[in-house]
Tab-separated table of C-alpha atoms and ligand atoms in Angstrom:
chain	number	residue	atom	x	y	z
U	1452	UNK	CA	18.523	23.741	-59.660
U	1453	UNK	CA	19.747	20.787	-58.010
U	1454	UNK	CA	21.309	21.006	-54.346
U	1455	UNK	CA	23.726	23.387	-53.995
U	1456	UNK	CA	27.234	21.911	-53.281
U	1457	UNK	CA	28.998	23.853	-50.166
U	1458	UNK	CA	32.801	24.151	-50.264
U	1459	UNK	CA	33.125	27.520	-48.978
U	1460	UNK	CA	31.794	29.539	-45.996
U	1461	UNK	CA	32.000	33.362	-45.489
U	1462	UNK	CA	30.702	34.988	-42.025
U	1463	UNK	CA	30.354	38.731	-42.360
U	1464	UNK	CA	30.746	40.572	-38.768
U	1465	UNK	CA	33.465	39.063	-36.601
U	1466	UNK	CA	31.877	40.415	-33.368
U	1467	UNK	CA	30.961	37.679	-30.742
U	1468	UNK	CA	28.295	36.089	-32.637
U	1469	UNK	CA	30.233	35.554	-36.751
U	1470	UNK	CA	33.466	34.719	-33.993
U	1471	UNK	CA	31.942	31.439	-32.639
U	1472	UNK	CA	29.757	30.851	-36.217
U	1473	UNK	CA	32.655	30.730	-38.400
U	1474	UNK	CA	34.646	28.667	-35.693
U	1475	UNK	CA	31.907	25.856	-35.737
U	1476	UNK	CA	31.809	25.705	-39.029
U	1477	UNK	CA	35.817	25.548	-39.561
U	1478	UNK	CA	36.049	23.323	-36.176
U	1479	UNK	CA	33.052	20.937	-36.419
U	1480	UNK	CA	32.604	20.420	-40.396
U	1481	UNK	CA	36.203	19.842	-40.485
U	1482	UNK	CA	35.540	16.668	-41.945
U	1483	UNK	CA	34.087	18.397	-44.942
U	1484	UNK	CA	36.752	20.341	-44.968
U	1485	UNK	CA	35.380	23.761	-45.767
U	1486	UNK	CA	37.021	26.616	-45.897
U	1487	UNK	CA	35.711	29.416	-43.759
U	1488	UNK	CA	36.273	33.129	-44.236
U	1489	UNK	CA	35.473	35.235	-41.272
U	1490	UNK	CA	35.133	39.158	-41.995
U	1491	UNK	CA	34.903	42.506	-41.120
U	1492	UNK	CA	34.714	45.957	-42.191
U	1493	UNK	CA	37.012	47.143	-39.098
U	1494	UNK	CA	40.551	46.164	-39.090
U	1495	UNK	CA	40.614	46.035	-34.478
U	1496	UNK	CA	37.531	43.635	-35.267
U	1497	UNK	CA	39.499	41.577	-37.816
U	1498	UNK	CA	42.670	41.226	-35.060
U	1499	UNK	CA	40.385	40.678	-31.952
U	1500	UNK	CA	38.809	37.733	-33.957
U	1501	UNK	CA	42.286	36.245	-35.008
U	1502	UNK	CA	43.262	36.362	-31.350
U	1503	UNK	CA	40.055	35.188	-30.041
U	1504	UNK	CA	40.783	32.143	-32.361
U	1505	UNK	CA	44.466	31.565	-31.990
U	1506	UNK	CA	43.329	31.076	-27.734
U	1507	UNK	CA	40.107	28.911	-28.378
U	1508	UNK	CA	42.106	26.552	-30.587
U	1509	UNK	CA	44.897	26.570	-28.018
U	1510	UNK	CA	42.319	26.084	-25.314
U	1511	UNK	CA	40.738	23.281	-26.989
U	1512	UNK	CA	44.081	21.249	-27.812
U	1513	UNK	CA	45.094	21.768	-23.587
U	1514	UNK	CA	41.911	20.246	-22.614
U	1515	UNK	CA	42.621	17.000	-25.295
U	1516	UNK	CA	39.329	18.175	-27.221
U	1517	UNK	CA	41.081	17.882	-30.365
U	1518	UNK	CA	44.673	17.276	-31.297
U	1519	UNK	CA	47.533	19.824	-31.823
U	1520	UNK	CA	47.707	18.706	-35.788
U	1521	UNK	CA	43.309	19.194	-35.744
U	1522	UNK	CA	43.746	22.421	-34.522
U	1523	UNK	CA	46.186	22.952	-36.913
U	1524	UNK	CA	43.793	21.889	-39.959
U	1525	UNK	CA	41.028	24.022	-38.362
U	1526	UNK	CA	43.456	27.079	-38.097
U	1527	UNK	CA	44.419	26.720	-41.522
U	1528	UNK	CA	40.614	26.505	-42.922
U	1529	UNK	CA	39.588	29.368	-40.543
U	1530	UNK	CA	40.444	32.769	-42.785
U	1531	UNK	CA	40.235	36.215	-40.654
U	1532	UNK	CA	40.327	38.891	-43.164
U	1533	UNK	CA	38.631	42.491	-43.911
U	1534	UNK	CA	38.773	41.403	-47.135
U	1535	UNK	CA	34.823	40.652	-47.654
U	1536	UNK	CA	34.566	41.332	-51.538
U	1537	UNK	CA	37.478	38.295	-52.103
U	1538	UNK	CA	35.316	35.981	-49.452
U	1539	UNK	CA	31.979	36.704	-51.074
U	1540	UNK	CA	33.277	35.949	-54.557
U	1541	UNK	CA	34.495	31.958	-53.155
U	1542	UNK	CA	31.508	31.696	-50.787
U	1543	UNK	CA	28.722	28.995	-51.236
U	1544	UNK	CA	26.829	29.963	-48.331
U	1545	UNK	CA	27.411	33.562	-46.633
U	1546	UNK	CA	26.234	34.337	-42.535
U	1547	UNK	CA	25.576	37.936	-41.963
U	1548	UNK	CA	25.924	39.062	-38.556
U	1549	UNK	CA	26.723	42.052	-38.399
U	1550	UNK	CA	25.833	44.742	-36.016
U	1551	UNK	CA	21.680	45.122	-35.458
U	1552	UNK	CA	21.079	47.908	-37.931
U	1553	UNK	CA	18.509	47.527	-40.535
U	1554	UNK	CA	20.636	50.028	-42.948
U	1555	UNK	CA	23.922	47.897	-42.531
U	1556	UNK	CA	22.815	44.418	-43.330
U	1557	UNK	CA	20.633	45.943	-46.338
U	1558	UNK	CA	24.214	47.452	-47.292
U	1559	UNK	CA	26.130	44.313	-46.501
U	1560	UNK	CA	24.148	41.916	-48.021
U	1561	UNK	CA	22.832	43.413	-50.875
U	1562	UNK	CA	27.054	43.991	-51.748
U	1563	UNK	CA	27.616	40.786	-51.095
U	1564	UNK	CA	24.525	39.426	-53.523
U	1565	UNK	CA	26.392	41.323	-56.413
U	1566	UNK	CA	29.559	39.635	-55.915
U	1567	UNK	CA	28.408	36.064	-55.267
U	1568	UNK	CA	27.308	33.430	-57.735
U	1569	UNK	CA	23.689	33.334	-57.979
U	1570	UNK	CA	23.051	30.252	-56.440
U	1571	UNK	CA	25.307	31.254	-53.420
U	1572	UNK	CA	22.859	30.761	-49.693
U	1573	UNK	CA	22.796	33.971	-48.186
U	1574	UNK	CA	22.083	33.826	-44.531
U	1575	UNK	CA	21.190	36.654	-41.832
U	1576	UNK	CA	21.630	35.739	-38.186
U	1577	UNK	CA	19.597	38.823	-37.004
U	1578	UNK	CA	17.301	37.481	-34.147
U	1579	UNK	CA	14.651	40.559	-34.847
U	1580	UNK	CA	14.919	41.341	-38.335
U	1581	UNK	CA	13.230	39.134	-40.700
U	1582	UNK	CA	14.859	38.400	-44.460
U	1583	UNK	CA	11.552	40.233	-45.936
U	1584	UNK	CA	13.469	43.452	-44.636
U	1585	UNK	CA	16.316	42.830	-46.931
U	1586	UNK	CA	14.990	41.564	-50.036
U	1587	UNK	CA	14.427	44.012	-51.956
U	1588	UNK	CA	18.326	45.139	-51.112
U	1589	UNK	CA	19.800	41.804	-52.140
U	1590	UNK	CA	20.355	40.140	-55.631
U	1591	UNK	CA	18.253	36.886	-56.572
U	1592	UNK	CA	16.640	37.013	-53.093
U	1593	UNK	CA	14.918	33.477	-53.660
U	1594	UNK	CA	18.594	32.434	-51.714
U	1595	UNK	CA	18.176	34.904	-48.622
U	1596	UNK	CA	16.701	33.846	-45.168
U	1597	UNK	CA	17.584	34.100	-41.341
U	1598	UNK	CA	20.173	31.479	-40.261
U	1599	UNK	CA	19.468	32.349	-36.477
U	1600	UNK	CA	22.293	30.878	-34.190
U	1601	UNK	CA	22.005	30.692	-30.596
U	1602	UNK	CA	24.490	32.118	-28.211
U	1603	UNK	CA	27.323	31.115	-27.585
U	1604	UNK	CA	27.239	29.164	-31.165
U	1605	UNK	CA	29.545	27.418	-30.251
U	1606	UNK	CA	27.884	25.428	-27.451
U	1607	UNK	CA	24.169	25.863	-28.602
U	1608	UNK	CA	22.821	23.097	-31.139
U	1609	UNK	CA	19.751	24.687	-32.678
U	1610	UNK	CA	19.705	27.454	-35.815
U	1611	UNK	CA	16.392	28.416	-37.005
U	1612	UNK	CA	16.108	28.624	-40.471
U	1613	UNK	CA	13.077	30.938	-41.141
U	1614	UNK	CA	11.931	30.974	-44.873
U	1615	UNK	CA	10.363	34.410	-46.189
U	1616	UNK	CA	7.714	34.105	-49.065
U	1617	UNK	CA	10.812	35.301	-51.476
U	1618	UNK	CA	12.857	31.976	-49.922
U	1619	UNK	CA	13.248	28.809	-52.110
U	1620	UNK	CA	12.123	25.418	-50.756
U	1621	UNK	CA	15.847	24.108	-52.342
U	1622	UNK	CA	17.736	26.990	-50.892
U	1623	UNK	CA	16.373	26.534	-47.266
U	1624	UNK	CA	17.454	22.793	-47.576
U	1625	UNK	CA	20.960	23.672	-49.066
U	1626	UNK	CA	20.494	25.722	-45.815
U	1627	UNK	CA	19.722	23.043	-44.002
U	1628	UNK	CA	22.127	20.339	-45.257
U	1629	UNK	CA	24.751	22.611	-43.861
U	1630	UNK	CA	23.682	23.410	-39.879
U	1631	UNK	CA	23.626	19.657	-40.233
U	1632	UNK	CA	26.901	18.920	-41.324
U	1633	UNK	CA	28.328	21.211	-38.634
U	1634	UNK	CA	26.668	18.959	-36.044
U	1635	UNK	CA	23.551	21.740	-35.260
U	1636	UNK	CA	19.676	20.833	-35.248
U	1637	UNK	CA	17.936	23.421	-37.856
U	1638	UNK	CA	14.706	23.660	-37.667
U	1639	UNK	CA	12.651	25.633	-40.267
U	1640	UNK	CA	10.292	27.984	-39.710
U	1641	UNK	CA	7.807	28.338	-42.479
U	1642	UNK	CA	6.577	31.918	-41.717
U	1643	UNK	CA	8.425	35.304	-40.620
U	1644	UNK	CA	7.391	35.923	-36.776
U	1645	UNK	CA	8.913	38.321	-34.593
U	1646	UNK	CA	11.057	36.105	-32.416
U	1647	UNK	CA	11.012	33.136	-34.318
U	1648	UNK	CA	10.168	30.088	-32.340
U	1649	UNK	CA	12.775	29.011	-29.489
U	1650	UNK	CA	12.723	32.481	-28.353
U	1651	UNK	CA	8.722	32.987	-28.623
U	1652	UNK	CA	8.619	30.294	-26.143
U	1653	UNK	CA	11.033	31.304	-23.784
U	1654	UNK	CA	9.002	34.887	-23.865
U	1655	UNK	CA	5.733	33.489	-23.190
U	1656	UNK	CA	7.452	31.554	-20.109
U	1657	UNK	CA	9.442	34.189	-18.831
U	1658	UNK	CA	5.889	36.664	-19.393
U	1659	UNK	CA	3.979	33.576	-17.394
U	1660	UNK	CA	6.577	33.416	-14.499
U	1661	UNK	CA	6.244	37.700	-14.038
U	1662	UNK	CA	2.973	37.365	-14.101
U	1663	UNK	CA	2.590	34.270	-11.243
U	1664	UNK	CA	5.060	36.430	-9.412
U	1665	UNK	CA	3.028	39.371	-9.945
U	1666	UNK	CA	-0.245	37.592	-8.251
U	1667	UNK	CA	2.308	36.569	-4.901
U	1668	UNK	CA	1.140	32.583	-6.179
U	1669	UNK	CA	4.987	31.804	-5.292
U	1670	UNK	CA	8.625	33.416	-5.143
U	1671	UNK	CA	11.485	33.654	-7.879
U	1672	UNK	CA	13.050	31.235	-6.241
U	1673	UNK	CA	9.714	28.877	-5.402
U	1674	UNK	CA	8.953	29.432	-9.469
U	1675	UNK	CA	12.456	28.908	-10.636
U	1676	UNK	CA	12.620	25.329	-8.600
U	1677	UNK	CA	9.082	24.801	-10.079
U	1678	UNK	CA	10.875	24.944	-13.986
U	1679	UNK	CA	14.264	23.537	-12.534
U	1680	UNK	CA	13.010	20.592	-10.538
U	1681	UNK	CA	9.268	20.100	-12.205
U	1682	UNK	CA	10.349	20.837	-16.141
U	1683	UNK	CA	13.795	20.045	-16.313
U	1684	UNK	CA	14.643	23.536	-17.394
U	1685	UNK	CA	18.214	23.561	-17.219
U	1686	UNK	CA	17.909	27.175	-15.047
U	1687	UNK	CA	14.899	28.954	-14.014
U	1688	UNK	CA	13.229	31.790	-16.123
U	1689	UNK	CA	14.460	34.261	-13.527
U	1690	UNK	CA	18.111	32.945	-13.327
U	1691	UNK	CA	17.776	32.834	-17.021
U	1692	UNK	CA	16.506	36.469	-16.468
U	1693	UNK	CA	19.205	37.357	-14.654
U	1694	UNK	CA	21.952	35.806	-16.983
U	1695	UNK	CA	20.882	38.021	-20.397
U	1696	UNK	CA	19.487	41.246	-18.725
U	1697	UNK	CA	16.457	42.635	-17.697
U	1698	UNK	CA	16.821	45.363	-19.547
U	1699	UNK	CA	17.214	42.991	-22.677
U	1700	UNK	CA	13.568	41.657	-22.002
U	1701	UNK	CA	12.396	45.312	-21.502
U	1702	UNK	CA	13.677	46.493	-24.902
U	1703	UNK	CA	12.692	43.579	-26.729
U	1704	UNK	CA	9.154	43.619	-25.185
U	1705	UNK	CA	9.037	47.507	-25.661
U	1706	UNK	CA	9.689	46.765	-29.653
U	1707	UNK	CA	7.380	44.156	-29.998
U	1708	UNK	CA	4.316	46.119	-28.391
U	1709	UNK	CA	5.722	49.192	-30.431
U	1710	UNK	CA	5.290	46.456	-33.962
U	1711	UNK	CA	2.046	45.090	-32.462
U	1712	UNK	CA	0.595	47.453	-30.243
U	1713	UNK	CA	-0.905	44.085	-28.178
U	1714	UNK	CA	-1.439	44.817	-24.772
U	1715	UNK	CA	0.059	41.229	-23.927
U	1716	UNK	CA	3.321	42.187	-25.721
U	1717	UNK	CA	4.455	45.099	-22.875
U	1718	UNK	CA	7.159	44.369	-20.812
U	1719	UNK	CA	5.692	43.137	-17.067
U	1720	UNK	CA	4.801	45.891	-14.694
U	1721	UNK	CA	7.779	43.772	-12.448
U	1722	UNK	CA	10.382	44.063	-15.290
U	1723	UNK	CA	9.307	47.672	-15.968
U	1724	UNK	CA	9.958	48.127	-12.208
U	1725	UNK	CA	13.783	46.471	-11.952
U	1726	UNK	CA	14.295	48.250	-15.539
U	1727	UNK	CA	14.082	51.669	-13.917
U	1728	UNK	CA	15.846	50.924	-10.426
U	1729	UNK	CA	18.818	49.866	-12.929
U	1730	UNK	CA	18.893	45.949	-11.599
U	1731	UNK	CA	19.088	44.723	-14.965
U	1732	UNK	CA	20.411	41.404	-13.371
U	1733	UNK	CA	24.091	39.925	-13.339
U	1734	UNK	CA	25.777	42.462	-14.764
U	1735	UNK	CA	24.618	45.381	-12.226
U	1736	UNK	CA	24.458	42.821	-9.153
U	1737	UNK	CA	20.905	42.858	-8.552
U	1738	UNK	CA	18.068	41.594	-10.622
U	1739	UNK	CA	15.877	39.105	-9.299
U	1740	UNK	CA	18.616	37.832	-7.364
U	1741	UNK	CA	21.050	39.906	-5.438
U	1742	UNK	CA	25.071	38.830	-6.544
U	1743	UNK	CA	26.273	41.518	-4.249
U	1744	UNK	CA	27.660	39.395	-1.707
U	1745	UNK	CA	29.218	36.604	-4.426
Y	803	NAD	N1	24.527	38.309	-29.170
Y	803	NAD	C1	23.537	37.429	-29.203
Y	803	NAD	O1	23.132	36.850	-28.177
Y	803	NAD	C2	22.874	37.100	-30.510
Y	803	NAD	C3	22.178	35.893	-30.651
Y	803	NAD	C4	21.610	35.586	-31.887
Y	803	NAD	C5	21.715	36.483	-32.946
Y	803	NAD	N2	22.387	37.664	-32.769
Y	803	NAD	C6	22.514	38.566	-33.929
Y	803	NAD	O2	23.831	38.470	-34.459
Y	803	NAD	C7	24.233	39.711	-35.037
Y	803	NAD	C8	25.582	40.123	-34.476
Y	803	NAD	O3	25.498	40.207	-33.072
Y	803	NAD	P1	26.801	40.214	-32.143
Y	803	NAD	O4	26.296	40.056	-30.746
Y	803	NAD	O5	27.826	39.291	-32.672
Y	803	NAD	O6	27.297	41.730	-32.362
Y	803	NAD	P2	28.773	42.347	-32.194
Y	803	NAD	O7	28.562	43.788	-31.977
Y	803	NAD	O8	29.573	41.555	-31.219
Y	803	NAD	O9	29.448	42.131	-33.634
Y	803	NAD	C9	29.083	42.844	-34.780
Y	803	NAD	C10	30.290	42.946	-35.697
Y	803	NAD	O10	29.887	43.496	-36.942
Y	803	NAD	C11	30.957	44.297	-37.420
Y	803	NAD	N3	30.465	45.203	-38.455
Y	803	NAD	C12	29.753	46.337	-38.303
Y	803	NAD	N4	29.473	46.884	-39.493
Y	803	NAD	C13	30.006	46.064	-40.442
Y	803	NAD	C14	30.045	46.082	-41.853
Y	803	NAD	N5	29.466	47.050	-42.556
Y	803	NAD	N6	30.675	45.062	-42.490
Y	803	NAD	C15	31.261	44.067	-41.786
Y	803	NAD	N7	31.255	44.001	-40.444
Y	803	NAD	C16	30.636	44.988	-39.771
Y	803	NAD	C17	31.495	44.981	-36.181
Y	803	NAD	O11	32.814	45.450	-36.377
Y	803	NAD	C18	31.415	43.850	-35.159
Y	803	NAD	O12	32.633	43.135	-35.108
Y	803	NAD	C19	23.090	40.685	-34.771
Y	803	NAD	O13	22.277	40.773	-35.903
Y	803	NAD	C20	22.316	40.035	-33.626
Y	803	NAD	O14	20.929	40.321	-33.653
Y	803	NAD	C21	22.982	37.966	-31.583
């Protein structure tokens, strides 16, 4: 099979994530010209997405980021529909990213892998559930892996392409040829891993910081100016903390010791402690930081 030629682009699950993955695609591989489809199975999803779109193009044409007739191109490319059986059928490469239900993307995907052509990249952007989960679901699964953006996709560079044992070499470079062409870094993870990479790291940071805080070696703030100042860490692992929710790290670190049952894998007696006060960070005010007064 040589390298699969990509003309056409279908993102299944126009929530915030498929929103800002089909707009990268349609906004910075506009000089490939693909066409994008951007779906879903609800018809308020399909109209929030159009609007979302209509105002990011607008916004990006009243800051000069791109020219009225660019925007124009893009917006023309960029096709919001509930109609995923008609995208599927076009699409060279398909995102899933839907909501995080094991049951929906086996549903989703393994429809799609019916109504595709065989050689067609199918892509989940799930951060926790690996492609293994789904390939028994899915048609020809030798062209199934994660495509893991980061959020906001629009603004984040990396995807993580992470190849299951039922991935092709060809199809995770097809993969690969793509993120590229839409100006992203992919990097390609050779084994499924809970978390993947990027996010392994920032775990095992954010689990070191608790646990310096935990000992009274320094303050939040004394360790966030140690990764801000010292590392170059754009922001702190508390301020980072703080920005995606406590109770995000307590649920994801609940899972994993749930999948592993490693004692290192619990959440930190700290988090555990803010989880149940309810200062889950930004959004409730208080986390690590108080926003109270702000
Ligand atoms: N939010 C993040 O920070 C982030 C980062 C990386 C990866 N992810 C992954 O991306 C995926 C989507 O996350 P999100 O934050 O965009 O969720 P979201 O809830 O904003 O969007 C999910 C969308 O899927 C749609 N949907 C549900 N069932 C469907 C179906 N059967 N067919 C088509 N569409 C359907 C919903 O209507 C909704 O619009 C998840 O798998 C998540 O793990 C999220």
């Amino acid at each position: 099979m040589g390298m699969k030629q990509i003309k056409t682009v279908a993102v299944i699950g126009a929530g915030a994530m498929g929103q800002q993955i089909a707009m990268s695609a349609a906004l910075y591989g506009r000089n490939c010209g693909y066409r994008v489809f951007l779906c879903d199975s609800f018809p308020a999803a399909v109209e929030k997405a159009a609007k979302w779109a209509k105002e990011y193009l607008e916004g990006r044409v009243a800051k000069q980021r791109i020219t009225q007739e660019e925007a124009d191109t893009v917006a023309e490319n960029l096709i919001i529909t509930q109609d995923i059986d008609h995208a599927a059928a076009q699409a060279d490469i398909v995102i899933e990213a839907v909501i995080e239900k094991l049951e929906v993307k086996r549903e989703v995907l393994g429809h799609i892998s019916r109504l595709c052509a065989a050689d067609t990249i199918l892509g989940t952007n799930s951060s926790n559930i690996v492609s293994s989960k789904l390939a028994d679901a899915v048609e020809d699964p030798y062209r199934l892996m994660n495509i893991h953006f980061f959020n906001p996709a629009l603004v984040m560079q990396l995807v993580e392409l992470v190849k299951g044992p039922h991935t092709s070499q060809e199809a995770i470079d097809a993969a690969g040829m793509f993120i590229r062409s839409i100006g992203k870094s992919p990097i390609v993870i050779r084994k499924e891993i809970p978390g993947f990479v990027a996010n392994r790291i920032n775990a095992a940071v954010a689990n070191e910081a608790c646990s310096l805080l935990e000992k009274g070696v320094a303050s939040v703030e004394d360790i966030d100016t140690a990764c801000e100042k010292g590392l170059n860490y754009p922001m702190g692992p508390f301020r980072l903390m703080d920005l995606t929710g406590i109770d995000v790290n307590y649920y994801v670190r609940c899972d994993r010791y749930a999948d592993t049952g490693d004692e290192r894998d619990k959440p930190s007696p700290l988090v555990v402690e803010k989880f149940k006060k309810g200062e889950f960070g930004r959004k409730t005010g208080k986390g690590w930081y108080d926003y109270s007064t702000k």
